[in-house]
PDB file of C-alpha atoms and ligand atoms in Angstrom:
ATOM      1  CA  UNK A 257     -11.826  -8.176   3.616  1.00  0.00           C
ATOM      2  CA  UNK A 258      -9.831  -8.110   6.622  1.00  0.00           C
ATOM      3  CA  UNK A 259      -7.466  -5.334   7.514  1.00  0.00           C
ATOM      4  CA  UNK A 260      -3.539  -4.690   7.531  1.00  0.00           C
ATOM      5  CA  UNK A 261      -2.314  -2.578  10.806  1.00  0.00           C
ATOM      6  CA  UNK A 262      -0.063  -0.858  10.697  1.00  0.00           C
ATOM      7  CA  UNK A 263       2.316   0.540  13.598  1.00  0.00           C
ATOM      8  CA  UNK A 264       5.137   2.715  13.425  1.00  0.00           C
ATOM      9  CA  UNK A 265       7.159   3.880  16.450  1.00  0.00           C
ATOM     10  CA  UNK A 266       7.402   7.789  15.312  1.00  0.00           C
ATOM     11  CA  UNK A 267       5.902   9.728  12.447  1.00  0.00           C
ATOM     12  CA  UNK A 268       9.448  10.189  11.219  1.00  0.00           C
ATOM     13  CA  UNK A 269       9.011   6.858  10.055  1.00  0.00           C
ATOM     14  CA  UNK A 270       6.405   8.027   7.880  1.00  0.00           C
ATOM     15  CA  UNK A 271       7.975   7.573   4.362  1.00  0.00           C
ATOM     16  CA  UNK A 272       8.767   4.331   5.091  1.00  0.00           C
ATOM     17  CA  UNK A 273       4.963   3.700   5.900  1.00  0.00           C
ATOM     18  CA  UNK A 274       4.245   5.206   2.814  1.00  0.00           C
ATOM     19  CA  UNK A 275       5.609   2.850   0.757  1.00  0.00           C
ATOM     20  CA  UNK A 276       3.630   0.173   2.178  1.00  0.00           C
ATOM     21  CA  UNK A 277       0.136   2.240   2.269  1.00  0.00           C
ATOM     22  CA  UNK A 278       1.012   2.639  -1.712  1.00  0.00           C
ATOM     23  CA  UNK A 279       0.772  -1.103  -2.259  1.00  0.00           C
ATOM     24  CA  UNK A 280      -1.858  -1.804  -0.030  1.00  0.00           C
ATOM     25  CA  UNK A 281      -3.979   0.811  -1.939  1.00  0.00           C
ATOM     26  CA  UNK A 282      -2.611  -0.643  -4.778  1.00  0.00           C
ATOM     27  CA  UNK A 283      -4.389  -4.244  -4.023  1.00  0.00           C
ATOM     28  CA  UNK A 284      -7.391  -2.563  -2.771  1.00  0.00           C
ATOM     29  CA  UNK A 285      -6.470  -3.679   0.662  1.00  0.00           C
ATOM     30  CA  UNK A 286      -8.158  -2.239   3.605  1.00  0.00           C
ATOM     31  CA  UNK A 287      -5.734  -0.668   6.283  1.00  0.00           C
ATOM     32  CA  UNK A 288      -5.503   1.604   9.512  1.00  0.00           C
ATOM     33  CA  UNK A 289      -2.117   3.264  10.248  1.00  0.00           C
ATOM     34  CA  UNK A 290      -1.045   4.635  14.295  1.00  0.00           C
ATOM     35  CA  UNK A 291       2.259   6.409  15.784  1.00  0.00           C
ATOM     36  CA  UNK A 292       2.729   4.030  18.757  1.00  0.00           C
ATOM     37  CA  UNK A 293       6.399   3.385  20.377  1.00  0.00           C
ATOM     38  CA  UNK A 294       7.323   0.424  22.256  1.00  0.00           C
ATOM     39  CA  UNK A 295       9.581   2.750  24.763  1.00  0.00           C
ATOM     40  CA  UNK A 296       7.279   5.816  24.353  1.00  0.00           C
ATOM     41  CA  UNK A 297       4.244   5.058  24.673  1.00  0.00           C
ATOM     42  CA  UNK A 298       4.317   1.112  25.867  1.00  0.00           C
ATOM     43  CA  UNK A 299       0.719   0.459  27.228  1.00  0.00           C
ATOM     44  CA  UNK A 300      -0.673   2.489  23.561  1.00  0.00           C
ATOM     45  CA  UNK A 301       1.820  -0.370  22.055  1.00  0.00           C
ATOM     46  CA  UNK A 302       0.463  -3.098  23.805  1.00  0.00           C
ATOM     47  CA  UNK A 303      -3.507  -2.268  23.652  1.00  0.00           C
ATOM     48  CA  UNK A 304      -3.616  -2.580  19.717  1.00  0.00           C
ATOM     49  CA  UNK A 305      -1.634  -5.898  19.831  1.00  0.00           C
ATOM     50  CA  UNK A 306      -4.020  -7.195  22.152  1.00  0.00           C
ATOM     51  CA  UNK A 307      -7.380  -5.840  20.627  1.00  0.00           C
ATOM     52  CA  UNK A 308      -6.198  -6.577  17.288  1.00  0.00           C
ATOM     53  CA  UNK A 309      -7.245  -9.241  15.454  1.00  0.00           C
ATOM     54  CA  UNK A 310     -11.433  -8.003  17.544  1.00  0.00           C
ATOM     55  CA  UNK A 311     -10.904  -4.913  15.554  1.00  0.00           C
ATOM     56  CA  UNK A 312     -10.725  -6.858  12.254  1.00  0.00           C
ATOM     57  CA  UNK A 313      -6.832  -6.480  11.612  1.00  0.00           C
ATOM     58  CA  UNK A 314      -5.478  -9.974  10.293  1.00  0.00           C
ATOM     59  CA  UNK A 315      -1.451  -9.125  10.214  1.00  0.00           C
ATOM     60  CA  UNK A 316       0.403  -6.292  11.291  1.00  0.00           C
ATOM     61  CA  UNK A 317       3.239  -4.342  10.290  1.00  0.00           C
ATOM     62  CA  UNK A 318       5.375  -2.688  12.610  1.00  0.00           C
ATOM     63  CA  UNK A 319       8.135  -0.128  11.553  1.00  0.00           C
ATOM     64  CA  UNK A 320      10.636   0.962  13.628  1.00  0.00           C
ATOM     65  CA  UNK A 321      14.481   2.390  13.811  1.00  0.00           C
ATOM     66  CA  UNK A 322      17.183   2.545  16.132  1.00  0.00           C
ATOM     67  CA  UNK A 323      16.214   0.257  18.986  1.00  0.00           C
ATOM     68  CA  UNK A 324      13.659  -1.204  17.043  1.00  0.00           C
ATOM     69  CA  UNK A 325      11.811  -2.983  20.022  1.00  0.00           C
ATOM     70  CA  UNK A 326       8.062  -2.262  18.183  1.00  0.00           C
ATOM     71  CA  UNK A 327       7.813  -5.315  16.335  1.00  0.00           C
ATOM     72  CA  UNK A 328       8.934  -7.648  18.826  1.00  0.00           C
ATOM     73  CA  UNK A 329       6.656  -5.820  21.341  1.00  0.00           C
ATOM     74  CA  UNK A 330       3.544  -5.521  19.392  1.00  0.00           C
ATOM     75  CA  UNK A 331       4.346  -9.772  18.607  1.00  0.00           C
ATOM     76  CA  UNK A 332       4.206 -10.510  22.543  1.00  0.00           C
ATOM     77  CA  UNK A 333       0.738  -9.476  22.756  1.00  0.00           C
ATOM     78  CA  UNK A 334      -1.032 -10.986  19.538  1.00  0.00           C
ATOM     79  CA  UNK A 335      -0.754 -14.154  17.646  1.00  0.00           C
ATOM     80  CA  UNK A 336      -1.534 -12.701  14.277  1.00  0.00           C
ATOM     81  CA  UNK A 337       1.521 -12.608  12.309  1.00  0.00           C
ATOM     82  CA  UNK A 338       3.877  -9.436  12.640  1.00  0.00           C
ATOM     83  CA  UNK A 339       5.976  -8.440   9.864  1.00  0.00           C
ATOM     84  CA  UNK A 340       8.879  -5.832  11.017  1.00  0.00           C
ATOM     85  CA  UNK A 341      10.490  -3.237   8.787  1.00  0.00           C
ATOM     86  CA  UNK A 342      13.568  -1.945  10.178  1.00  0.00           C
ATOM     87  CA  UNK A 343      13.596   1.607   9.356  1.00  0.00           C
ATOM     88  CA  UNK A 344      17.192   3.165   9.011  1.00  0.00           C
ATOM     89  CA  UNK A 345      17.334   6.078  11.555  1.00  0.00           C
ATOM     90  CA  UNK A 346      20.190   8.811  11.318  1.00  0.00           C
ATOM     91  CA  UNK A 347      23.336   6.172  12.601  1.00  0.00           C
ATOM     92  CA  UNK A 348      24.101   2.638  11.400  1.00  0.00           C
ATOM     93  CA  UNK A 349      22.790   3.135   8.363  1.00  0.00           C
ATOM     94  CA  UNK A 350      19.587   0.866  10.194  1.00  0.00           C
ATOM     95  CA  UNK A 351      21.812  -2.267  10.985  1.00  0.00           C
ATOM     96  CA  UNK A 352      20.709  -1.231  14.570  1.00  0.00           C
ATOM     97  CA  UNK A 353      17.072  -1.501  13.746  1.00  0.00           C
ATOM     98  CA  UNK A 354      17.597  -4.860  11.279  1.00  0.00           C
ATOM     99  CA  UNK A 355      19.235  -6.298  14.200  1.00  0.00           C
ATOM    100  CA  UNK A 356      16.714  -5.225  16.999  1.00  0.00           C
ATOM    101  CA  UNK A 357      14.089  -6.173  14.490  1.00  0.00           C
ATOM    102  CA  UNK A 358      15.165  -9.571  13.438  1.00  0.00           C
ATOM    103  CA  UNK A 359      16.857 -11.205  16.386  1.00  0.00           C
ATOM    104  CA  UNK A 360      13.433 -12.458  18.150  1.00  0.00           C
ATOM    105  CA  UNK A 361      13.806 -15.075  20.616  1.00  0.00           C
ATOM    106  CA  UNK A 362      12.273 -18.811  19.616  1.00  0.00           C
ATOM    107  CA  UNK A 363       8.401 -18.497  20.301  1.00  0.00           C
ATOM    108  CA  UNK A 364       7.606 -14.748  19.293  1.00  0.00           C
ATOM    109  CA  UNK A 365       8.735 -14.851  16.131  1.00  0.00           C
ATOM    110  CA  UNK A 366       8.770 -11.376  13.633  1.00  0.00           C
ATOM    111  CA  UNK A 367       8.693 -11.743  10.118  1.00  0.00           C
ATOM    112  CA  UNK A 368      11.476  -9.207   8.989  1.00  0.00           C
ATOM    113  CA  UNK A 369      12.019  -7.439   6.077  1.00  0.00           C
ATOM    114  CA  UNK A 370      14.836  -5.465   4.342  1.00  0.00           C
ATOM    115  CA  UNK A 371      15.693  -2.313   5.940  1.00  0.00           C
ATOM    116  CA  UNK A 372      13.712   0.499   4.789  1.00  0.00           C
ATOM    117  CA  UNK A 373      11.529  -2.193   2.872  1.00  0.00           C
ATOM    118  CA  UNK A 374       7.823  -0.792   3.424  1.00  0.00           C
ATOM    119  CA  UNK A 375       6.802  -1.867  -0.194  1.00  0.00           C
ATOM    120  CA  UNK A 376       7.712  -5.577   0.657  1.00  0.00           C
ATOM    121  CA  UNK A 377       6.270  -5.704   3.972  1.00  0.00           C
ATOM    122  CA  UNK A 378       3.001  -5.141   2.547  1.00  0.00           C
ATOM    123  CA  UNK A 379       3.096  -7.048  -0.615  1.00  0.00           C
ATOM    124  CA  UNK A 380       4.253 -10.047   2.208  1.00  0.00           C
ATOM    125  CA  UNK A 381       1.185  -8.706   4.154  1.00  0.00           C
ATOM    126  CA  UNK A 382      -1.209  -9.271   0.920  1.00  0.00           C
ATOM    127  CA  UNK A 383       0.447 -12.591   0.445  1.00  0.00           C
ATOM    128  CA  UNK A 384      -0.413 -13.789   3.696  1.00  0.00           C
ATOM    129  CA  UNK A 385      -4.500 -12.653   3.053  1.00  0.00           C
ATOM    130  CA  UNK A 386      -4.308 -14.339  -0.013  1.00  0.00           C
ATOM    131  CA  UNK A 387      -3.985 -17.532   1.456  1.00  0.00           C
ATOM    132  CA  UNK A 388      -7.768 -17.581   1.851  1.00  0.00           C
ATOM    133  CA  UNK A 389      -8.844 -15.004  -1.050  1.00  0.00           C
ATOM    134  CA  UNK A 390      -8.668 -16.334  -4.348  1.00  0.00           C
ATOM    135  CA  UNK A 391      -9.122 -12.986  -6.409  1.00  0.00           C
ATOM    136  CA  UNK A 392      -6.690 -11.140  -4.501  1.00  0.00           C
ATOM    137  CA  UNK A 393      -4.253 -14.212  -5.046  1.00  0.00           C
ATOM    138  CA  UNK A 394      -4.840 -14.050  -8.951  1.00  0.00           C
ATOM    139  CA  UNK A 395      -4.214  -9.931  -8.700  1.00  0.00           C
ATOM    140  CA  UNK A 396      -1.053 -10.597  -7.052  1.00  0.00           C
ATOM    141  CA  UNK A 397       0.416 -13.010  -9.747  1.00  0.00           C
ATOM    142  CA  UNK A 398      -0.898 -10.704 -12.425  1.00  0.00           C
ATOM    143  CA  UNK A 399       1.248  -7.673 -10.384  1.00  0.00           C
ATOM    144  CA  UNK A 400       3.986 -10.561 -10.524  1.00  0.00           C
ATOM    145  CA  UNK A 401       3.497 -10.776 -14.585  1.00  0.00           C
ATOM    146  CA  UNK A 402       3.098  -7.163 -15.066  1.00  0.00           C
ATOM    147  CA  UNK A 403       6.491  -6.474 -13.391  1.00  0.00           C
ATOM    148  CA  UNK A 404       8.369  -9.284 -15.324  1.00  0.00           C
ATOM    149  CA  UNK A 405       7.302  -7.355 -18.272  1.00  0.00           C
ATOM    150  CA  UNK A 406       8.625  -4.232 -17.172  1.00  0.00           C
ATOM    151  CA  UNK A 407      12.019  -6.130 -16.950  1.00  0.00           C
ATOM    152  CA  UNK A 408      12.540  -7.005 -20.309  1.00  0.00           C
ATOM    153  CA  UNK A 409      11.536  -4.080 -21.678  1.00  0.00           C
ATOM    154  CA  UNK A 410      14.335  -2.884 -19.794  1.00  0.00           C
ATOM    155  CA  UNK A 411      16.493  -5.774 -21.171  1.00  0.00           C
ATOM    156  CA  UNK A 412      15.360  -4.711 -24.645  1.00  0.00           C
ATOM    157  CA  UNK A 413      15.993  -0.942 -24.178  1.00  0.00           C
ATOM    158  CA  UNK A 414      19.759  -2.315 -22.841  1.00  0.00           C
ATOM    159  CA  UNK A 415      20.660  -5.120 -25.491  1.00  0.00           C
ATOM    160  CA  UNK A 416      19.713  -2.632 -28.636  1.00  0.00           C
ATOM    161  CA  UNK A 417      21.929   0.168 -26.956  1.00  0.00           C
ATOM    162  CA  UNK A 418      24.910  -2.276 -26.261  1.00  0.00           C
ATOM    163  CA  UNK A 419      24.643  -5.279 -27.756  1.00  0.00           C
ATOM    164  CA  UNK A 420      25.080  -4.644 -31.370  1.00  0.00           C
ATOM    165  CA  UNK A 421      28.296  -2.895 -30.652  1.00  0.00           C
ATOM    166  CA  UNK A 422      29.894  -5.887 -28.629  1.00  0.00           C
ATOM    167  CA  UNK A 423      29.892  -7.950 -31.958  1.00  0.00           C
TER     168      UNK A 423
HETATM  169  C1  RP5 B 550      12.094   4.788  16.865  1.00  0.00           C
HETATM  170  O1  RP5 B 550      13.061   5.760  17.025  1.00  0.00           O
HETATM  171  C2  RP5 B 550      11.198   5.259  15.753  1.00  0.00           C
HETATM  172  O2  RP5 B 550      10.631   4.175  15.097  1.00  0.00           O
HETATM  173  C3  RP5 B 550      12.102   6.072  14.876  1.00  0.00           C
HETATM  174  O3  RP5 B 550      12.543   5.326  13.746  1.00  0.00           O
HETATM  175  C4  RP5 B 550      13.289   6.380  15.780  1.00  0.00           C
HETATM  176  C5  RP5 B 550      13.507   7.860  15.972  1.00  0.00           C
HETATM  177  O4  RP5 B 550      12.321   8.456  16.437  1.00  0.00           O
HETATM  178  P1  RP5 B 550      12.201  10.063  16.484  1.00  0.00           P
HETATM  179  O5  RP5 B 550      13.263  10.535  17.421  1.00  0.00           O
HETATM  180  O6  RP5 B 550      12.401  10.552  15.075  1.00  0.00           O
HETATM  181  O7  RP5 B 550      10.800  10.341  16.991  1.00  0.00           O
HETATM  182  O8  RP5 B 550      11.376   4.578  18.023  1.00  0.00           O
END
């Protein structure tokens, strides 16, 4: 299977990154993780865009706060599809990094998520393999069915505490 890269632009995005390497390991998906900034460490940035997809990644993930340039970056120098996770860094509560993230102009376009939303950048990352795997397809509606479940439980637990008592 091919692989999920995945870019962040300082290890202080780490627990962010975390969420997404727990679904990924979740699906059995292979992935590679680096610490590469778009304003730190631009050519590092650049090279893994552009050798990419030859060093069997299929789409990327990019996380990134403040002036979240990294997605947007790594997305000028690959065709593969980018998802971006803003990451919210210590002001703005990460509008700065949604907005850096998200605002792409028409022709590199980033595929952004929910701030702080590592766990949903890689199930979208698993989506887009599953285009062309069946068996990881079926997995993901059976996570789908597993988690609907989990839902009314909780609608059970909460109608037999309250419900009753309404009538
Ligand atoms: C961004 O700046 C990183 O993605 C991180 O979210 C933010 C702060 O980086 P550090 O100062 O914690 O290294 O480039």
């Amino acid at each position: 299977m091919k692989k999920v890269g995945m870019v962040m632009g300082s290890d202080s995005d780490l627990p962010i990154v975390k969420k997404a390497v727990d679904v990924l390991s979740y699906f059995n998906v292979p992935y590679e993780v680096h610490v590469y900034s778009a304003h730190r460490t631009p050519s590092q940035a650049a090279n893994f865009a552009i050798h990419a997809k030859d060093n069997g990644i299929s789409v990327i993930i990019a996380f990134a706060g403040m002036a979240a340039h990294l997605a947007g970056a790594i997305a000028a120098n690959t065709v593969l599809p980018v998802i971006g996770v803003p990451c919210k860094g210590a002001c703005l509560e990460g509008v700065d990094a949604l907005f850096s993230t998200v605002q792409m102009p028409t022709g590199i376009p980033v595929a952004t998520v929910a701030i702080d939303a590592g766990a949903n950048a890689a199930l979208l990352a698993v989506q887009i393999l599953a285009v062309g795997d069946e068996e990881l397809s079926q997995k993901l509606n059976e996570k789908r069915v597993a988690d609907a479940n989990a839902v009314m439980q909780k609608d059970s637990a909460v109608a037999s505490r309250f419900n009753e008592k309404c009538l």
